[in-house]
Amino acid sequence: MRREYVGEKPGKKYRSGFTLVEVIVVLVILAVLAAIAIPALTGYIDKANRTACQVNMSGVQRLYLASAAYQAYQVEDPQPLLEEAAGEFGGVVSAADTYEAKCGGVCTVVYKEGYGSIESISCSLHGGLEAQSAEGLVYTAGMDAPDKLFTDALSAKGITSFGEIDSTVVVEDGTEIAGNTAKILDYFAEQGVYLQDYNIRSWALRMEGTTPVAWWTDQDITEYEVGDRVRVIRYNSARNTYTAGYMRITEKTRDQGTNVYKVLAGAGSENWQEYTSSQAGAQTADSKQSYEETLSYFNEMEPARSGT
């Protein structure tokens, strides 16, 4: 508080400042506030940096998987794919399983068997990012049903008539995917669509007469034997219906028989078994109109059945 008083000399006024005690009190208060605020602010900065690093690692994981899809998840050398994926997020790859992240940390990559996907990524500064896992197919509010992804891809790429399109197709050298499968994957990449967000690991498109039909599953059919059956959802675009059931795995050949790969067999009573729930009973015409209801049937099914 500032105040005026009359000094010893008559007629002369003196203006005093803060006392020493008042200055010390103010400094102490500021010091206390700083002691509270700085750690909190530092914590927010650390949290923001960690979140940014996690987002970048997740992005690397997604881009790697998108690139691996073009090799039918059969990757012999993961380093070029990692270089491309990490480079999009400011990372510099020093080895097939290591890259220096934009945050300054060193990220270590653990692959699943066959280098087809990334199991986990761990940053030396901000911890690890585990691969997302899900039981069954995933569908939440705000996500398109998978049938829309496939029908939009067919439309956008001008694919109006086709025989069979399989996610597992390979070509002669085993490193690229060509034809309509490549067009579908191109569309997904262009639109930023990641089937792993839905936990879709294998899929197939077929023409039944003039009707495109799609199947998709959370199972990697390359891990099963020919004749085994995996749970799938079948979408009929003419009827706009969904059905949960078991589809048999079979084999196809390309390039005069030099390449053999596994596929979902397609229509036919010998290949397809519609699922009946032990709790909800048979799927109805009404339930088949709803993807959410069909998904509930699918997710209570056993992942696979062995044998024919």
XYZ file of C-alpha atoms in Angstrom:
308
model
C 0.000 0.000 0.000
C 1.348 3.393 -0.978
C 0.948 6.353 1.345
C 2.021 10.019 1.677
C 3.374 11.786 4.718
C 4.978 15.072 5.596
C 8.695 14.770 6.246
C 10.920 16.707 8.611
C 11.383 19.563 6.166
C 8.397 21.872 6.202
C 6.347 21.827 2.977
C 8.077 18.779 1.407
C 6.144 15.555 0.836
C 7.744 12.097 0.648
C 6.239 9.038 -1.180
C 7.155 5.679 0.342
C 7.226 2.219 -1.494
C 6.569 -1.322 -0.270
C 8.288 -2.299 2.891
C 10.874 -5.065 2.840
C 8.495 -7.381 4.660
C 5.800 -6.853 2.030
C 8.249 -7.601 -0.820
C 9.404 -10.798 0.896
C 5.789 -11.924 1.410
C 5.019 -11.377 -2.274
C 8.123 -13.295 -3.346
C 7.248 -16.171 -1.049
C 3.731 -16.335 -2.491
C 5.114 -16.347 -6.046
C 7.600 -19.062 -5.121
C 4.822 -21.244 -3.666
C 2.652 -20.772 -6.758
C 5.592 -21.635 -9.014
C 6.340 -24.740 -6.963
C 2.748 -25.872 -7.524
C 2.376 -24.867 -11.165
C 5.687 -25.980 -12.699
C 5.420 -29.700 -11.835
C 1.814 -29.721 -12.999
C 2.770 -28.022 -16.246
C 5.671 -30.413 -16.704
C 3.292 -33.314 -16.151
C 0.953 -32.017 -18.840
C 3.848 -31.630 -21.269
C 5.097 -35.150 -20.534
C 1.604 -36.547 -20.970
C 1.167 -34.696 -24.278
C 4.520 -35.988 -25.530
C 3.655 -39.534 -24.516
C 0.247 -39.320 -26.202
C 1.823 -37.978 -29.390
C 4.367 -40.802 -29.349
C 1.622 -43.400 -28.823
C -0.368 -41.951 -31.723
C 2.707 -42.071 -33.955
C 3.489 -45.665 -32.990
C -0.108 -46.625 -33.696
C 0.177 -44.920 -37.082
C 3.361 -46.836 -37.884
C 1.618 -50.056 -36.930
C -1.358 -49.281 -39.172
C 0.700 -48.259 -42.210
C 2.924 -51.315 -41.875
C -0.110 -53.599 -41.825
C -1.622 -51.811 -44.833
C 1.611 -52.385 -46.783
C 1.820 -56.001 -45.623
C -1.672 -56.583 -47.000
C -0.255 -56.055 -50.497
C 2.064 -58.992 -49.877
C -0.724 -61.205 -48.568
C 0.890 -60.760 -45.120
C 3.785 -62.954 -46.272
C 6.647 -60.493 -45.756
C 10.208 -61.742 -46.149
C 12.024 -58.472 -45.404
C 10.125 -56.103 -43.055
C 12.656 -53.254 -43.150
C 11.446 -51.521 -46.351
C 7.872 -51.575 -45.047
C 8.981 -50.253 -41.667
C 11.033 -47.504 -43.321
C 8.007 -46.346 -45.285
C 5.652 -46.497 -42.302
C 8.003 -44.890 -39.757
C 9.107 -42.247 -42.259
C 5.540 -40.944 -42.479
C 5.803 -40.045 -38.793
C 9.309 -38.602 -38.756
C 11.040 -41.835 -37.801
C 14.413 -43.016 -39.085
C 14.920 -46.773 -39.356
C 18.297 -48.138 -38.311
C 17.454 -51.856 -38.477
C 14.581 -54.147 -39.382
C 13.240 -53.942 -35.840
C 14.441 -50.524 -34.637
C 13.821 -46.905 -35.538
C 14.514 -43.510 -33.982
C 11.197 -41.799 -33.346
C 10.356 -38.137 -33.780
C 10.185 -37.787 -29.978
C 13.874 -38.676 -29.709
C 13.306 -42.135 -28.304
C 14.356 -45.405 -29.883
C 11.445 -47.653 -30.814
C 11.785 -51.423 -30.837
C 9.416 -53.413 -33.044
C 8.285 -56.975 -32.363
C 6.712 -58.751 -35.332
C 4.273 -61.578 -35.449
C 5.509 -64.760 -37.079
C 6.102 -64.226 -40.784
C 6.452 -60.440 -40.446
C 2.839 -60.111 -41.587
C 1.980 -57.675 -38.811
C 3.461 -55.907 -35.815
C 2.877 -57.479 -32.423
C 4.089 -54.490 -30.416
C 6.180 -51.315 -30.524
C 8.039 -49.945 -27.511
C 9.589 -46.479 -27.176
C 12.596 -46.053 -24.877
C 11.090 -42.781 -23.588
C 7.349 -43.355 -23.596
C 6.728 -47.037 -23.115
C 5.061 -49.633 -25.252
C 2.151 -49.910 -27.614
C 0.601 -53.343 -27.688
C -1.235 -54.557 -30.732
C -4.943 -54.066 -30.349
C -6.709 -57.322 -29.718
C -10.355 -58.070 -30.060
C -12.573 -61.094 -29.566
C -14.788 -61.321 -32.588
C -15.603 -58.641 -35.100
C -15.798 -55.047 -33.919
C -18.499 -52.534 -34.779
C -19.286 -49.376 -32.837
C -21.324 -46.235 -33.343
C -19.911 -44.024 -36.073
C -18.330 -46.909 -38.003
C -19.676 -48.015 -41.371
C -20.809 -51.612 -41.535
C -18.144 -53.568 -43.460
C -20.494 -54.281 -46.380
C -20.461 -50.568 -47.198
C -16.669 -50.630 -47.339
C -16.690 -53.424 -49.915
C -19.604 -52.171 -52.025
C -18.140 -48.650 -52.082
C -14.788 -50.098 -53.179
C -16.404 -52.040 -56.026
C -18.288 -48.947 -57.152
C -15.335 -46.556 -56.867
C -13.045 -48.874 -58.834
C -15.645 -49.618 -61.501
C -15.743 -53.349 -60.750
C -19.210 -54.310 -61.976
C -18.639 -57.918 -62.942
C -16.160 -60.372 -61.492
C -15.804 -63.988 -60.567
C -13.899 -64.183 -57.310
C -11.885 -61.660 -55.318
C -9.930 -62.993 -52.327
C -7.893 -61.237 -49.666
C -5.355 -64.060 -49.691
C -4.547 -64.123 -53.420
C -0.870 -64.177 -54.396
C 0.952 -63.814 -57.714
C 3.936 -65.554 -59.186
C 6.707 -64.019 -57.106
C 4.636 -64.067 -53.929
C 5.374 -60.423 -53.120
C 2.545 -58.532 -54.786
C -1.202 -58.632 -55.115
C -2.640 -57.839 -58.516
C -5.985 -57.564 -60.254
C -9.220 -56.715 -58.487
C -7.825 -57.535 -55.050
C -5.220 -54.812 -55.551
C -7.944 -52.381 -56.611
C -9.935 -53.075 -53.449
C -6.841 -52.590 -51.278
C -5.968 -49.405 -53.193
C -9.396 -47.993 -52.401
C -9.041 -48.814 -48.717
C -5.620 -47.124 -48.632
C -6.947 -44.039 -50.437
C -9.860 -43.702 -48.017
C -7.816 -44.421 -44.897
C -9.862 -47.554 -44.233
C -8.186 -50.120 -42.001
C -9.966 -53.449 -41.841
C -8.067 -54.230 -38.647
C -10.228 -51.572 -36.965
C -13.079 -54.038 -37.503
C -10.811 -57.007 -36.688
C -11.375 -58.344 -40.212
C -8.482 -60.642 -41.112
C -9.795 -62.518 -44.152
C -12.487 -61.692 -46.706
C -13.851 -62.739 -50.071
C -16.156 -61.294 -52.738
C -18.167 -63.469 -55.143
C -20.709 -62.946 -57.906
C -23.779 -65.111 -57.376
C -25.566 -64.610 -60.659
C -25.615 -60.837 -60.955
C -25.418 -60.216 -57.196
C -22.158 -59.321 -55.397
C -21.864 -61.256 -52.143
C -19.235 -60.613 -49.475
C -17.867 -62.748 -46.647
C -15.573 -61.571 -43.880
C -14.141 -63.066 -40.697
C -11.891 -62.275 -37.744
C -9.875 -65.429 -38.456
C -6.698 -65.629 -40.547
C -7.622 -68.508 -42.832
C -3.978 -69.111 -43.774
C -3.506 -70.506 -40.258
C -6.080 -73.282 -40.791
C -6.139 -76.506 -42.762
C -8.059 -77.041 -45.970
C -11.477 -78.420 -45.016
C -11.671 -76.525 -41.736
C -14.555 -74.087 -41.318
C -14.303 -70.596 -39.862
C -17.038 -68.303 -38.654
C -17.985 -65.609 -41.163
C -20.625 -62.996 -41.857
C -22.223 -63.232 -45.292
C -23.659 -60.108 -46.932
C -26.117 -60.305 -49.829
C -26.164 -56.937 -51.593
C -29.381 -57.623 -53.493
C -31.373 -58.395 -50.362
C -29.296 -56.171 -48.081
C -29.132 -58.983 -45.526
C -26.458 -60.356 -43.185
C -26.090 -63.959 -42.048
C -23.668 -65.533 -39.582
C -22.379 -69.004 -40.293
C -19.435 -71.306 -40.945
C -17.577 -71.293 -44.268
C -15.263 -74.066 -45.436
C -11.655 -73.276 -46.412
C -10.422 -74.560 -49.742
C -7.439 -73.983 -52.027
C -6.892 -72.198 -55.313
C -3.959 -72.190 -57.691
C -2.453 -69.527 -59.933
C 0.334 -69.300 -62.457
C -0.093 -72.802 -63.896
C -0.313 -74.295 -60.451
C 2.923 -72.822 -59.113
C 1.103 -70.806 -56.460
C -1.407 -72.352 -54.084
C -3.323 -70.285 -51.559
C -6.275 -70.749 -49.201
C -9.640 -69.057 -49.714
C -13.167 -69.063 -48.358
C -14.940 -71.647 -50.498
C -18.100 -69.678 -51.298
C -21.711 -70.676 -51.795
C -22.987 -74.229 -51.743
C -24.420 -76.467 -49.051
C -21.156 -78.367 -48.829
C -19.314 -75.145 -47.981
C -21.772 -73.048 -45.985
C -23.542 -73.745 -42.687
C -25.872 -71.108 -41.284
C -25.490 -70.675 -37.528
C -28.266 -71.378 -35.042
C -27.757 -69.949 -31.577
C -28.218 -72.153 -28.537
C -29.666 -69.133 -26.747
C -31.408 -66.995 -29.372
C -32.346 -69.812 -31.761
C -32.255 -69.540 -35.534
C -31.539 -66.286 -37.316
C -34.729 -64.694 -38.581
C -35.596 -62.553 -41.584
C -35.777 -59.570 -39.237
C -32.449 -60.281 -37.528
C -30.756 -60.598 -40.924
C -31.766 -57.020 -41.714
C -29.612 -55.779 -38.814
C -25.821 -55.976 -38.854
C -25.705 -55.464 -35.083
C -27.975 -58.448 -34.455
C -26.075 -60.641 -36.892
C -22.838 -59.589 -35.220
C -24.192 -60.755 -31.865
C -24.770 -64.208 -33.381
C -21.291 -64.187 -34.937
C -19.477 -63.258 -31.742
C -21.008 -66.105 -29.753
C -19.842 -68.674 -32.323
C -16.722 -70.785 -31.884
C -13.964 -69.296 -34.076
C -13.559 -72.439 -36.154
C -14.532 -76.062 -36.611
C -12.002 -78.641 -37.765
C -12.480 -81.128 -40.572
C -15.003 -81.226 -43.361
